[in-house]
PDB file of C-alpha atoms and ligand atoms in Angstrom:
ATOM      1  CA  MET A  43      21.444  -5.804  73.254  1.00  0.00           C
ATOM      2  CA  ILE A  44      18.541  -3.384  72.742  1.00  0.00           C
ATOM      3  CA  THR A  45      16.588  -5.272  75.383  1.00  0.00           C
ATOM      4  CA  ASP A  46      19.511  -4.826  77.806  1.00  0.00           C
ATOM      5  CA  ILE A  47      19.472  -1.055  77.289  1.00  0.00           C
ATOM      6  CA  GLN A  48      15.700  -0.960  77.623  1.00  0.00           C
ATOM      7  CA  LYS A  49      15.986  -2.811  80.952  1.00  0.00           C
ATOM      8  CA  GLU A  50      18.604  -0.338  82.110  1.00  0.00           C
ATOM      9  CA  ILE A  51      16.385   2.560  80.965  1.00  0.00           C
ATOM     10  CA  ASP A  52      13.535   1.068  82.973  1.00  0.00           C
ATOM     11  CA  ARG A  53      15.704   0.878  86.078  1.00  0.00           C
ATOM     12  CA  LEU A  54      17.013   4.433  85.619  1.00  0.00           C
ATOM     13  CA  LYS A  55      13.501   5.811  85.050  1.00  0.00           C
ATOM     14  CA  LYS A  56      12.490   4.558  88.481  1.00  0.00           C
ATOM     15  CA  SER A  57      15.650   5.590  90.315  1.00  0.00           C
ATOM     16  CA  THR A  58      15.601   9.106  88.789  1.00  0.00           C
ATOM     17  CA  ASP A  59      11.806   9.633  88.959  1.00  0.00           C
ATOM     18  CA  THR A  60      11.579  10.179  85.210  1.00  0.00           C
ATOM     19  CA  CYS A  61       8.760   9.797  82.725  1.00  0.00           C
ATOM     20  CA  ILE A  62       9.441   9.309  79.008  1.00  0.00           C
ATOM     21  CA  LEU A  63       6.974  10.825  76.544  1.00  0.00           C
ATOM     22  CA  ALA A  64       7.456   9.828  72.907  1.00  0.00           C
ATOM     23  CA  HIS A  65       5.811  11.026  69.717  1.00  0.00           C
ATOM     24  CA  SER A  66       4.348   8.313  67.468  1.00  0.00           C
ATOM     25  CA  TYR A  67       7.099   8.923  64.888  1.00  0.00           C
ATOM     26  CA  MET A  68       9.780   7.617  67.270  1.00  0.00           C
ATOM     27  CA  SER A  69      11.361   4.252  66.533  1.00  0.00           C
ATOM     28  CA  GLU A  70       9.841   1.055  67.876  1.00  0.00           C
ATOM     29  CA  ASP A  71      12.551   0.587  70.549  1.00  0.00           C
ATOM     30  CA  ILE A  72      11.935   4.119  71.933  1.00  0.00           C
ATOM     31  CA  CYS A  73       8.145   3.658  71.959  1.00  0.00           C
ATOM     32  CA  GLU A  74       8.622   0.413  73.897  1.00  0.00           C
ATOM     33  CA  ALA A  75      10.797   2.175  76.484  1.00  0.00           C
ATOM     34  CA  ALA A  76       8.432   5.157  76.797  1.00  0.00           C
ATOM     35  CA  ASP A  77       5.702   5.570  79.403  1.00  0.00           C
ATOM     36  CA  PHE A  78       3.473   7.031  76.745  1.00  0.00           C
ATOM     37  CA  CYS A  79       3.604   7.231  72.957  1.00  0.00           C
ATOM     38  CA  GLY A  80       1.067   9.248  70.951  1.00  0.00           C
ATOM     39  CA  ASP A  81       0.282  12.118  68.602  1.00  0.00           C
ATOM     40  CA  SER A  82       1.032  15.714  69.472  1.00  0.00           C
ATOM     41  CA  TYR A  83      -2.419  16.347  70.959  1.00  0.00           C
ATOM     42  CA  ALA A  84      -2.247  13.321  73.258  1.00  0.00           C
ATOM     43  CA  LEU A  85       1.297  14.270  74.327  1.00  0.00           C
ATOM     44  CA  ALA A  86       0.104  17.753  75.351  1.00  0.00           C
ATOM     45  CA  VAL A  87      -2.803  16.336  77.350  1.00  0.00           C
ATOM     46  CA  LYS A  88      -0.497  13.780  78.988  1.00  0.00           C
ATOM     47  CA  ALA A  89       2.035  16.496  79.889  1.00  0.00           C
ATOM     48  CA  LYS A  90      -0.478  18.116  82.240  1.00  0.00           C
ATOM     49  CA  ASN A  91      -0.767  14.985  84.368  1.00  0.00           C
ATOM     50  CA  VAL A  92       2.754  13.640  84.688  1.00  0.00           C
ATOM     51  CA  SER A  93       3.480  12.608  88.287  1.00  0.00           C
ATOM     52  CA  GLN A  94       7.273  12.192  87.969  1.00  0.00           C
ATOM     53  CA  SER A  95       9.544  15.189  88.555  1.00  0.00           C
ATOM     54  CA  ASN A  96      11.546  14.711  85.334  1.00  0.00           C
ATOM     55  CA  VAL A  97      10.239  14.290  81.806  1.00  0.00           C
ATOM     56  CA  ILE A  98      12.278  13.206  78.783  1.00  0.00           C
ATOM     57  CA  VAL A  99      10.588  14.164  75.511  1.00  0.00           C
ATOM     58  CA  CYS A 100      11.417  12.056  72.457  1.00  0.00           C
ATOM     59  CA  GLY A 101      10.146  14.129  69.573  1.00  0.00           C
ATOM     60  CA  VAL A 102      10.949  17.620  68.302  1.00  0.00           C
ATOM     61  CA  ARG A 103      11.647  20.854  70.175  1.00  0.00           C
ATOM     62  CA  PHE A 104       8.153  22.387  70.076  1.00  0.00           C
ATOM     63  CA  MET A 105       6.804  19.222  71.731  1.00  0.00           C
ATOM     64  CA  ALA A 106       9.285  19.514  74.610  1.00  0.00           C
ATOM     65  CA  GLU A 107       8.451  23.225  74.914  1.00  0.00           C
ATOM     66  CA  THR A 108       4.749  22.393  75.086  1.00  0.00           C
ATOM     67  CA  VAL A 109       5.417  19.918  77.905  1.00  0.00           C
ATOM     68  CA  LYS A 110       7.456  22.549  79.770  1.00  0.00           C
ATOM     69  CA  MET A 111       4.718  25.166  79.359  1.00  0.00           C
ATOM     70  CA  LEU A 112       2.077  22.817  80.731  1.00  0.00           C
ATOM     71  CA  SER A 113       4.254  21.396  83.505  1.00  0.00           C
ATOM     72  CA  PRO A 114       6.554  24.264  84.518  1.00  0.00           C
ATOM     73  CA  SER A 115       7.612  22.689  87.801  1.00  0.00           C
ATOM     74  CA  LYS A 116       9.051  19.623  86.022  1.00  0.00           C
ATOM     75  CA  ARG A 117      12.539  19.286  84.638  1.00  0.00           C
ATOM     76  CA  VAL A 118      11.824  18.738  80.925  1.00  0.00           C
ATOM     77  CA  ILE A 119      14.556  17.368  78.676  1.00  0.00           C
ATOM     78  CA  LEU A 120      14.525  17.157  74.889  1.00  0.00           C
ATOM     79  CA  ALA A 121      16.232  13.818  74.234  1.00  0.00           C
ATOM     80  CA  ASN A 122      18.141  15.043  71.180  1.00  0.00           C
ATOM     81  CA  PRO A 123      18.766  18.820  71.088  1.00  0.00           C
ATOM     82  CA  GLN A 124      19.132  18.767  67.294  1.00  0.00           C
ATOM     83  CA  ALA A 125      15.543  17.635  66.772  1.00  0.00           C
ATOM     84  CA  GLY A 126      13.584  20.663  65.579  1.00  0.00           C
ATOM     85  CA  CYS A 127      10.565  21.059  63.327  1.00  0.00           C
ATOM     86  CA  PRO A 128      11.424  23.352  60.391  1.00  0.00           C
ATOM     87  CA  MET A 129       7.763  24.364  60.082  1.00  0.00           C
ATOM     88  CA  ALA A 130       7.846  25.884  63.583  1.00  0.00           C
ATOM     89  CA  GLU A 131      10.424  28.462  62.455  1.00  0.00           C
ATOM     90  CA  GLN A 132       8.828  29.514  59.150  1.00  0.00           C
ATOM     91  CA  PHE A 133       7.171  32.738  60.390  1.00  0.00           C
ATOM     92  CA  ASN A 134       8.095  35.312  62.977  1.00  0.00           C
ATOM     93  CA  VAL A 135       5.885  37.313  65.314  1.00  0.00           C
ATOM     94  CA  GLU A 136       6.174  40.544  63.279  1.00  0.00           C
ATOM     95  CA  GLU A 137       4.914  38.890  60.069  1.00  0.00           C
ATOM     96  CA  ILE A 138       1.896  37.383  61.801  1.00  0.00           C
ATOM     97  CA  GLU A 139       1.145  40.571  63.796  1.00  0.00           C
ATOM     98  CA  LYS A 140       1.010  42.444  60.486  1.00  0.00           C
ATOM     99  CA  LEU A 141      -1.495  39.952  59.026  1.00  0.00           C
ATOM    100  CA  LYS A 142      -3.506  40.149  62.227  1.00  0.00           C
ATOM    101  CA  ARG A 143      -3.765  43.949  61.866  1.00  0.00           C
ATOM    102  CA  GLN A 144      -4.791  43.570  58.210  1.00  0.00           C
ATOM    103  CA  ASN A 145      -7.576  41.168  59.235  1.00  0.00           C
ATOM    104  CA  ALA A 146      -9.023  42.933  62.254  1.00  0.00           C
ATOM    105  CA  GLY A 147     -11.219  40.773  64.465  1.00  0.00           C
ATOM    106  CA  CYS A 148      -9.930  37.443  63.143  1.00  0.00           C
ATOM    107  CA  ALA A 149      -8.953  34.586  65.446  1.00  0.00           C
ATOM    108  CA  VAL A 150      -5.302  33.590  65.181  1.00  0.00           C
ATOM    109  CA  VAL A 151      -5.137  29.798  65.151  1.00  0.00           C
ATOM    110  CA  ALA A 152      -1.636  28.347  65.419  1.00  0.00           C
ATOM    111  CA  TYR A 153      -0.757  24.780  64.587  1.00  0.00           C
ATOM    112  CA  VAL A 154       1.085  23.526  67.685  1.00  0.00           C
ATOM    113  CA  ASN A 155       4.145  23.118  65.401  1.00  0.00           C
ATOM    114  CA  THR A 156       5.178  26.723  66.189  1.00  0.00           C
ATOM    115  CA  THR A 157       7.694  28.457  68.437  1.00  0.00           C
ATOM    116  CA  ALA A 158       6.747  29.595  71.933  1.00  0.00           C
ATOM    117  CA  LYS A 159       6.971  33.220  70.724  1.00  0.00           C
ATOM    118  CA  LEU A 160       4.397  32.635  67.983  1.00  0.00           C
ATOM    119  CA  LYS A 161       2.117  30.939  70.478  1.00  0.00           C
ATOM    120  CA  THR A 162       2.018  34.185  72.500  1.00  0.00           C
ATOM    121  CA  ILE A 163       0.081  35.922  69.708  1.00  0.00           C
ATOM    122  CA  ALA A 164      -2.246  33.017  68.949  1.00  0.00           C
ATOM    123  CA  ASP A 165      -5.773  32.862  70.350  1.00  0.00           C
ATOM    124  CA  VAL A 166      -5.671  29.097  70.306  1.00  0.00           C
ATOM    125  CA  CYS A 167      -3.379  26.263  69.217  1.00  0.00           C
ATOM    126  CA  VAL A 168      -4.526  23.215  67.297  1.00  0.00           C
ATOM    127  CA  THR A 169      -3.023  19.870  66.357  1.00  0.00           C
ATOM    128  CA  SER A 170      -3.808  17.789  63.302  1.00  0.00           C
ATOM    129  CA  SER A 171      -6.328  15.711  65.272  1.00  0.00           C
ATOM    130  CA  SER A 172      -8.103  18.673  66.880  1.00  0.00           C
ATOM    131  CA  ALA A 173      -7.979  21.449  64.241  1.00  0.00           C
ATOM    132  CA  VAL A 174     -11.420  20.889  62.693  1.00  0.00           C
ATOM    133  CA  LYS A 175     -13.196  20.591  66.051  1.00  0.00           C
ATOM    134  CA  ILE A 176     -11.493  23.675  67.496  1.00  0.00           C
ATOM    135  CA  CYS A 177     -11.861  25.941  64.444  1.00  0.00           C
ATOM    136  CA  SER A 178     -15.519  24.965  64.206  1.00  0.00           C
ATOM    137  CA  ALA A 179     -16.102  25.873  67.883  1.00  0.00           C
ATOM    138  CA  LEU A 180     -14.485  29.320  67.669  1.00  0.00           C
ATOM    139  CA  PRO A 181     -16.903  32.279  67.885  1.00  0.00           C
ATOM    140  CA  GLN A 182     -15.009  34.187  65.151  1.00  0.00           C
ATOM    141  CA  LYS A 183     -15.925  33.633  61.504  1.00  0.00           C
ATOM    142  CA  ASP A 184     -12.548  34.883  60.249  1.00  0.00           C
ATOM    143  CA  ILE A 185      -9.601  32.616  61.074  1.00  0.00           C
ATOM    144  CA  LEU A 186      -5.951  33.420  60.396  1.00  0.00           C
ATOM    145  CA  PHE A 187      -4.504  29.913  60.323  1.00  0.00           C
ATOM    146  CA  ILE A 188      -0.711  29.577  60.703  1.00  0.00           C
ATOM    147  CA  PRO A 189       1.685  28.180  59.496  1.00  0.00           C
ATOM    148  CA  ASP A 190       0.603  25.054  57.559  1.00  0.00           C
ATOM    149  CA  ILE A 191      -1.241  25.868  54.331  1.00  0.00           C
ATOM    150  CA  ASN A 192      -2.098  22.202  53.739  1.00  0.00           C
ATOM    151  CA  LEU A 193      -3.627  21.555  57.157  1.00  0.00           C
ATOM    152  CA  GLY A 194      -5.323  24.967  56.873  1.00  0.00           C
ATOM    153  CA  THR A 195      -6.793  24.088  53.465  1.00  0.00           C
ATOM    154  CA  TYR A 196      -7.981  20.731  54.766  1.00  0.00           C
ATOM    155  CA  VAL A 197      -9.805  22.405  57.694  1.00  0.00           C
ATOM    156  CA  LYS A 198     -11.130  25.205  55.460  1.00  0.00           C
ATOM    157  CA  ASN A 199     -12.698  22.698  53.043  1.00  0.00           C
ATOM    158  CA  LEU A 200     -14.521  21.014  55.929  1.00  0.00           C
ATOM    159  CA  LEU A 201     -15.789  24.284  57.419  1.00  0.00           C
ATOM    160  CA  PRO A 202     -17.287  26.346  54.553  1.00  0.00           C
ATOM    161  CA  GLU A 203     -19.098  28.547  57.076  1.00  0.00           C
ATOM    162  CA  LYS A 204     -15.747  30.032  58.196  1.00  0.00           C
ATOM    163  CA  ASN A 205     -13.456  32.418  56.350  1.00  0.00           C
ATOM    164  CA  PHE A 206      -9.840  31.230  56.409  1.00  0.00           C
ATOM    165  CA  ILE A 207      -6.780  33.376  55.813  1.00  0.00           C
ATOM    166  CA  LEU A 208      -3.850  31.062  55.130  1.00  0.00           C
ATOM    167  CA  VAL A 209      -0.086  31.588  55.013  1.00  0.00           C
ATOM    168  CA  ASP A 210       2.318  29.691  52.813  1.00  0.00           C
ATOM    169  CA  GLY A 211       4.039  27.423  55.346  1.00  0.00           C
ATOM    170  CA  GLY A 212       4.097  23.685  55.768  1.00  0.00           C
ATOM    171  CA  CYS A 213       5.939  20.481  56.478  1.00  0.00           C
ATOM    172  CA  PRO A 214       8.764  19.909  53.999  1.00  0.00           C
ATOM    173  CA  ALA A 215       8.446  16.125  54.368  1.00  0.00           C
ATOM    174  CA  HIS A 216       4.683  15.853  53.748  1.00  0.00           C
ATOM    175  CA  ALA A 217       4.416  18.727  51.248  1.00  0.00           C
ATOM    176  CA  LYS A 218       6.828  17.141  48.809  1.00  0.00           C
ATOM    177  CA  ILE A 219       4.440  14.238  48.206  1.00  0.00           C
ATOM    178  CA  THR A 220       2.717  14.767  44.864  1.00  0.00           C
ATOM    179  CA  ARG A 221      -0.536  13.646  43.301  1.00  0.00           C
ATOM    180  CA  ALA A 222       1.586  11.416  41.006  1.00  0.00           C
ATOM    181  CA  ASP A 223       3.120   9.707  44.088  1.00  0.00           C
ATOM    182  CA  ALA A 224      -0.368   9.010  45.437  1.00  0.00           C
ATOM    183  CA  GLU A 225      -1.632   7.769  42.077  1.00  0.00           C
ATOM    184  CA  ASN A 226       1.403   5.507  41.641  1.00  0.00           C
ATOM    185  CA  ALA A 227       0.911   4.001  45.107  1.00  0.00           C
ATOM    186  CA  LYS A 228      -2.780   3.370  44.402  1.00  0.00           C
ATOM    187  CA  ARG A 229      -1.890   1.731  41.089  1.00  0.00           C
ATOM    188  CA  ALA A 230       0.740  -0.467  42.761  1.00  0.00           C
ATOM    189  CA  TYR A 231      -1.621  -1.557  45.569  1.00  0.00           C
ATOM    190  CA  PRO A 232      -5.154  -1.393  44.141  1.00  0.00           C
ATOM    191  CA  GLN A 233      -6.649  -3.321  47.076  1.00  0.00           C
ATOM    192  CA  ALA A 234      -5.202  -0.975  49.706  1.00  0.00           C
ATOM    193  CA  LEU A 235      -6.931   1.902  51.486  1.00  0.00           C
ATOM    194  CA  MET A 236      -4.893   5.120  51.464  1.00  0.00           C
ATOM    195  CA  LEU A 237      -4.540   6.849  54.860  1.00  0.00           C
ATOM    196  CA  VAL A 238      -2.824  10.244  54.866  1.00  0.00           C
ATOM    197  CA  HIS A 239      -1.841  13.038  57.218  1.00  0.00           C
ATOM    198  CA  PRO A 240      -3.482  16.465  56.641  1.00  0.00           C
ATOM    199  CA  GLU A 241      -0.009  18.018  56.261  1.00  0.00           C
ATOM    200  CA  CYS A 242      -0.074  16.504  52.739  1.00  0.00           C
ATOM    201  CA  ARG A 243      -1.156  18.666  49.809  1.00  0.00           C
ATOM    202  CA  PRO A 244      -4.906  18.948  49.041  1.00  0.00           C
ATOM    203  CA  GLU A 245      -4.502  16.984  45.788  1.00  0.00           C
ATOM    204  CA  VAL A 246      -3.077  14.108  47.869  1.00  0.00           C
ATOM    205  CA  THR A 247      -5.661  14.233  50.689  1.00  0.00           C
ATOM    206  CA  ALA A 248      -8.375  14.354  47.996  1.00  0.00           C
ATOM    207  CA  LEU A 249      -7.331  10.853  46.895  1.00  0.00           C
ATOM    208  CA  ALA A 250      -7.263   9.437  50.449  1.00  0.00           C
ATOM    209  CA  ASP A 251      -9.757   7.081  52.048  1.00  0.00           C
ATOM    210  CA  TYR A 252      -8.957   8.550  55.465  1.00  0.00           C
ATOM    211  CA  VAL A 253      -7.235  11.773  56.575  1.00  0.00           C
ATOM    212  CA  GLY A 254      -6.022  12.089  60.147  1.00  0.00           C
ATOM    213  CA  SER A 255      -3.239  12.542  62.658  1.00  0.00           C
ATOM    214  CA  THR A 256      -0.509   9.987  63.241  1.00  0.00           C
ATOM    215  CA  ALA A 257      -2.559   8.378  66.024  1.00  0.00           C
ATOM    216  CA  GLY A 258      -5.745   8.657  63.940  1.00  0.00           C
ATOM    217  CA  ILE A 259      -4.115   6.805  61.037  1.00  0.00           C
ATOM    218  CA  MET A 260      -2.905   4.051  63.373  1.00  0.00           C
ATOM    219  CA  GLN A 261      -6.281   3.631  65.055  1.00  0.00           C
ATOM    220  CA  PHE A 262      -8.074   3.577  61.707  1.00  0.00           C
ATOM    221  CA  ALA A 263      -5.791   0.847  60.322  1.00  0.00           C
ATOM    222  CA  GLU A 264      -5.922  -1.238  63.507  1.00  0.00           C
ATOM    223  CA  LYS A 265      -9.726  -1.173  63.680  1.00  0.00           C
ATOM    224  CA  SER A 266     -10.394  -1.599  59.958  1.00  0.00           C
ATOM    225  CA  ASN A 267     -11.486  -4.970  58.618  1.00  0.00           C
ATOM    226  CA  LYS A 268      -9.507  -4.239  55.408  1.00  0.00           C
ATOM    227  CA  ARG A 269      -6.094  -5.896  55.095  1.00  0.00           C
ATOM    228  CA  GLN A 270      -3.921  -3.527  53.052  1.00  0.00           C
ATOM    229  CA  PHE A 271      -3.061   0.124  53.621  1.00  0.00           C
ATOM    230  CA  ILE A 272      -0.960   2.799  51.926  1.00  0.00           C
ATOM    231  CA  ILE A 273       0.392   5.100  54.641  1.00  0.00           C
ATOM    232  CA  GLY A 274       0.787   8.784  53.775  1.00  0.00           C
ATOM    233  CA  THR A 275       2.773  10.042  56.717  1.00  0.00           C
ATOM    234  CA  GLU A 276       6.303   9.590  58.103  1.00  0.00           C
ATOM    235  CA  ASN A 277       7.368   6.060  57.251  1.00  0.00           C
ATOM    236  CA  SER A 278       7.975   5.122  60.901  1.00  0.00           C
ATOM    237  CA  ILE A 279       4.185   4.671  61.112  1.00  0.00           C
ATOM    238  CA  VAL A 280       4.396   1.936  58.457  1.00  0.00           C
ATOM    239  CA  GLN A 281       6.776   0.002  60.704  1.00  0.00           C
ATOM    240  CA  HIS A 282       4.711   0.544  63.881  1.00  0.00           C
ATOM    241  CA  LEU A 283       1.576  -0.673  62.146  1.00  0.00           C
ATOM    242  CA  GLN A 284       3.319  -3.706  60.681  1.00  0.00           C
ATOM    243  CA  PHE A 285       4.437  -4.690  64.218  1.00  0.00           C
ATOM    244  CA  ARG A 286       0.976  -4.159  65.668  1.00  0.00           C
ATOM    245  CA  CYS A 287      -0.974  -5.838  62.889  1.00  0.00           C
ATOM    246  CA  PRO A 288       1.199  -8.662  61.493  1.00  0.00           C
ATOM    247  CA  ASP A 289      -1.793 -10.101  59.615  1.00  0.00           C
ATOM    248  CA  LYS A 290      -2.222  -6.872  57.589  1.00  0.00           C
ATOM    249  CA  LYS A 291       0.019  -5.242  54.960  1.00  0.00           C
ATOM    250  CA  PHE A 292       1.269  -1.652  55.097  1.00  0.00           C
ATOM    251  CA  TYR A 293       2.974   0.209  52.242  1.00  0.00           C
ATOM    252  CA  PRO A 294       4.601   3.656  52.334  1.00  0.00           C
ATOM    253  CA  LEU A 295       2.920   6.177  50.029  1.00  0.00           C
ATOM    254  CA  SER A 296       6.453   7.269  49.142  1.00  0.00           C
ATOM    255  CA  LYS A 297       9.896   6.084  50.197  1.00  0.00           C
ATOM    256  CA  ASP A 298      10.741   9.798  50.579  1.00  0.00           C
ATOM    257  CA  LEU A 299       8.216  10.458  53.341  1.00  0.00           C
ATOM    258  CA  LEU A 300      10.899  10.807  55.992  1.00  0.00           C
ATOM    259  CA  CYS A 301      11.442  13.419  58.696  1.00  0.00           C
ATOM    260  CA  GLY A 302      15.143  13.619  59.579  1.00  0.00           C
ATOM    261  CA  ASN A 303      14.316  15.610  62.698  1.00  0.00           C
ATOM    262  CA  MET A 304      12.018  12.922  64.022  1.00  0.00           C
ATOM    263  CA  ARG A 305      14.498  10.190  63.115  1.00  0.00           C
ATOM    264  CA  ILE A 306      17.515  11.710  64.812  1.00  0.00           C
ATOM    265  CA  THR A 307      16.608  10.606  68.344  1.00  0.00           C
ATOM    266  CA  THR A 308      17.940   7.190  69.329  1.00  0.00           C
ATOM    267  CA  LEU A 309      17.454   4.872  72.282  1.00  0.00           C
ATOM    268  CA  TYR A 310      21.031   5.739  73.279  1.00  0.00           C
ATOM    269  CA  ASP A 311      20.033   9.431  73.524  1.00  0.00           C
ATOM    270  CA  VAL A 312      17.366   8.421  76.022  1.00  0.00           C
ATOM    271  CA  PHE A 313      19.868   6.316  77.953  1.00  0.00           C
ATOM    272  CA  ASP A 314      22.351   9.236  78.005  1.00  0.00           C
ATOM    273  CA  CYS A 315      19.652  11.650  79.252  1.00  0.00           C
ATOM    274  CA  LEU A 316      18.846   9.313  82.135  1.00  0.00           C
ATOM    275  CA  ASN A 317      22.541   9.208  83.016  1.00  0.00           C
ATOM    276  CA  GLY A 318      22.640  13.013  83.063  1.00  0.00           C
ATOM    277  CA  ASP A 319      24.922  12.882  80.062  1.00  0.00           C
ATOM    278  CA  GLY A 320      22.875  14.192  77.140  1.00  0.00           C
ATOM    279  CA  GLY A 321      19.731  15.921  75.943  1.00  0.00           C
ATOM    280  CA  GLU A 322      18.881  19.542  76.607  1.00  0.00           C
ATOM    281  CA  GLU A 323      16.872  20.865  79.492  1.00  0.00           C
ATOM    282  CA  ILE A 324      14.136  23.198  78.224  1.00  0.00           C
ATOM    283  CA  VAL A 325      14.492  26.545  79.941  1.00  0.00           C
ATOM    284  CA  MET A 326      11.889  29.207  79.267  1.00  0.00           C
ATOM    285  CA  PRO A 327      11.495  32.662  80.792  1.00  0.00           C
ATOM    286  CA  GLU A 328       8.378  32.587  82.983  1.00  0.00           C
ATOM    287  CA  GLU A 329       6.961  35.682  81.284  1.00  0.00           C
ATOM    288  CA  LEU A 330       7.157  33.941  77.867  1.00  0.00           C
ATOM    289  CA  ARG A 331       5.725  30.698  79.249  1.00  0.00           C
ATOM    290  CA  VAL A 332       2.720  32.416  80.812  1.00  0.00           C
ATOM    291  CA  ARG A 333       1.881  34.250  77.571  1.00  0.00           C
ATOM    292  CA  ALA A 334       2.443  31.206  75.335  1.00  0.00           C
ATOM    293  CA  VAL A 335       0.676  28.571  77.429  1.00  0.00           C
ATOM    294  CA  ARG A 336      -2.689  30.361  77.166  1.00  0.00           C
ATOM    295  CA  SER A 337      -3.175  29.216  73.554  1.00  0.00           C
ATOM    296  CA  ILE A 338      -2.296  25.620  74.500  1.00  0.00           C
ATOM    297  CA  GLU A 339      -4.634  25.634  77.501  1.00  0.00           C
ATOM    298  CA  LYS A 340      -7.354  26.943  75.166  1.00  0.00           C
ATOM    299  CA  MET A 341      -6.616  24.087  72.757  1.00  0.00           C
ATOM    300  CA  ILE A 342      -7.134  21.512  75.514  1.00  0.00           C
ATOM    301  CA  GLU A 343     -10.281  23.316  76.713  1.00  0.00           C
ATOM    302  CA  TYR A 344     -11.825  23.277  73.207  1.00  0.00           C
ATOM    303  CA  GLY A 345     -10.342  19.920  72.200  1.00  0.00           C
ATOM    304  CA  GLY A 346     -11.539  17.984  75.220  1.00  0.00           C
TER     305      GLY A 346
HETATM  306  P1  LIG B 279       0.476  14.671  64.839  1.00  0.00           P
HETATM  307  O1  LIG B 279      -0.380  15.800  65.289  1.00  0.00           O
HETATM  308  O2  LIG B 279      -0.263  13.737  63.950  1.00  0.00           O
HETATM  309  O3  LIG B 279       1.143  14.025  65.959  1.00  0.00           O
HETATM  310  O4  LIG B 279       1.592  15.252  63.864  1.00  0.00           O
HETATM  311  C1  LIG B 279       2.677  15.975  64.304  1.00  0.00           C
HETATM  312  C2  LIG B 279       3.629  16.156  63.230  1.00  0.00           C
HETATM  313  O5  LIG B 279       4.643  16.776  63.383  1.00  0.00           O
HETATM  314  C3  LIG B 279       3.280  15.553  61.953  1.00  0.00           C
HETATM  315  O6  LIG B 279       4.270  15.771  61.038  1.00  0.00           O
HETATM  316 FE1  LIG B 280       7.868  19.003  61.443  1.00  0.00          FE
HETATM  317 FE2  LIG B 280       7.103  17.686  59.271  1.00  0.00          FE
HETATM  318 FE3  LIG B 280       8.907  16.618  60.841  1.00  0.00          FE
HETATM  319 FE4  LIG B 280       6.360  16.788  61.639  1.00  0.00          FE
HETATM  320  S1  LIG B 280       7.163  15.582  59.957  1.00  0.00           S
HETATM  321  S2  LIG B 280       8.173  17.295  62.841  1.00  0.00           S
HETATM  322  S3  LIG B 280       5.775  18.748  60.718  1.00  0.00           S
HETATM  323  S4  LIG B 280       9.127  18.517  59.684  1.00  0.00           S
END
């Protein structure tokens, strides 16, 4: 049944000149149907070079907005309009402008999980896989890092030569994981390496054997000669890794590490989009796009 829909999706992609970009948190059946599946940095880079005239984004709203900003001539559709990232909405422009004035001369570094409006006042965007490299390369010593305090703390600890000003935002799914959860998982699977996303709290990343983006975690586990892994990011990654590496064992750090926004998109949503019967076309005023895309272009310039 799923295979039948995937075949139909394949046919419709060709007949409608559509490319499907999926974030690594999407379900296995969506990743199989997609032209590309990766972390938020790789999706942004990919968005610049799409040849098709239509792009369906399976992920959350800021990812579809990023694709639209980088490929304004394309028709960009968010596969499920309800998929948003709560972190992206945690601060408004006025709050960050105020902090910027209080810290004159600082660079404003915005995690890509932000609204287009916030991106207009950022000097550069970062993703979880590029934040350390980009912050390190910035000429400014003072960095106002928004909105994720956990990712910001992780980067700050690796770059003692910089002065970080952090705000109290973050991912509700990753931030609820506690040190006790990590300790319990390590006790339950003493042979396993623990791989976690930098959106987790510092006391959790401190216990990890590897800290990295969704794609980073997957690459680490695939290449490692170890056989057991505790995965400290959205539990979809546990399933992807188990499919890719059937001879290894993957355990969720916590059964609660779930992002409802990432899970809401289904293969049927993709099918409906291709039939012109679902999704939401991303429409952005050109003036906003031009001001917001600068920080994303800078991210790709610094990130390589
Ligand atoms: P990545 O940068 O690892 O793709 O993460 C995006 C995200 O939303 C993680 O929660
Ligand atoms: Fe946003 Fe967290 Fe979901 Fe990622 S996992 S999309 S940061 S809420």
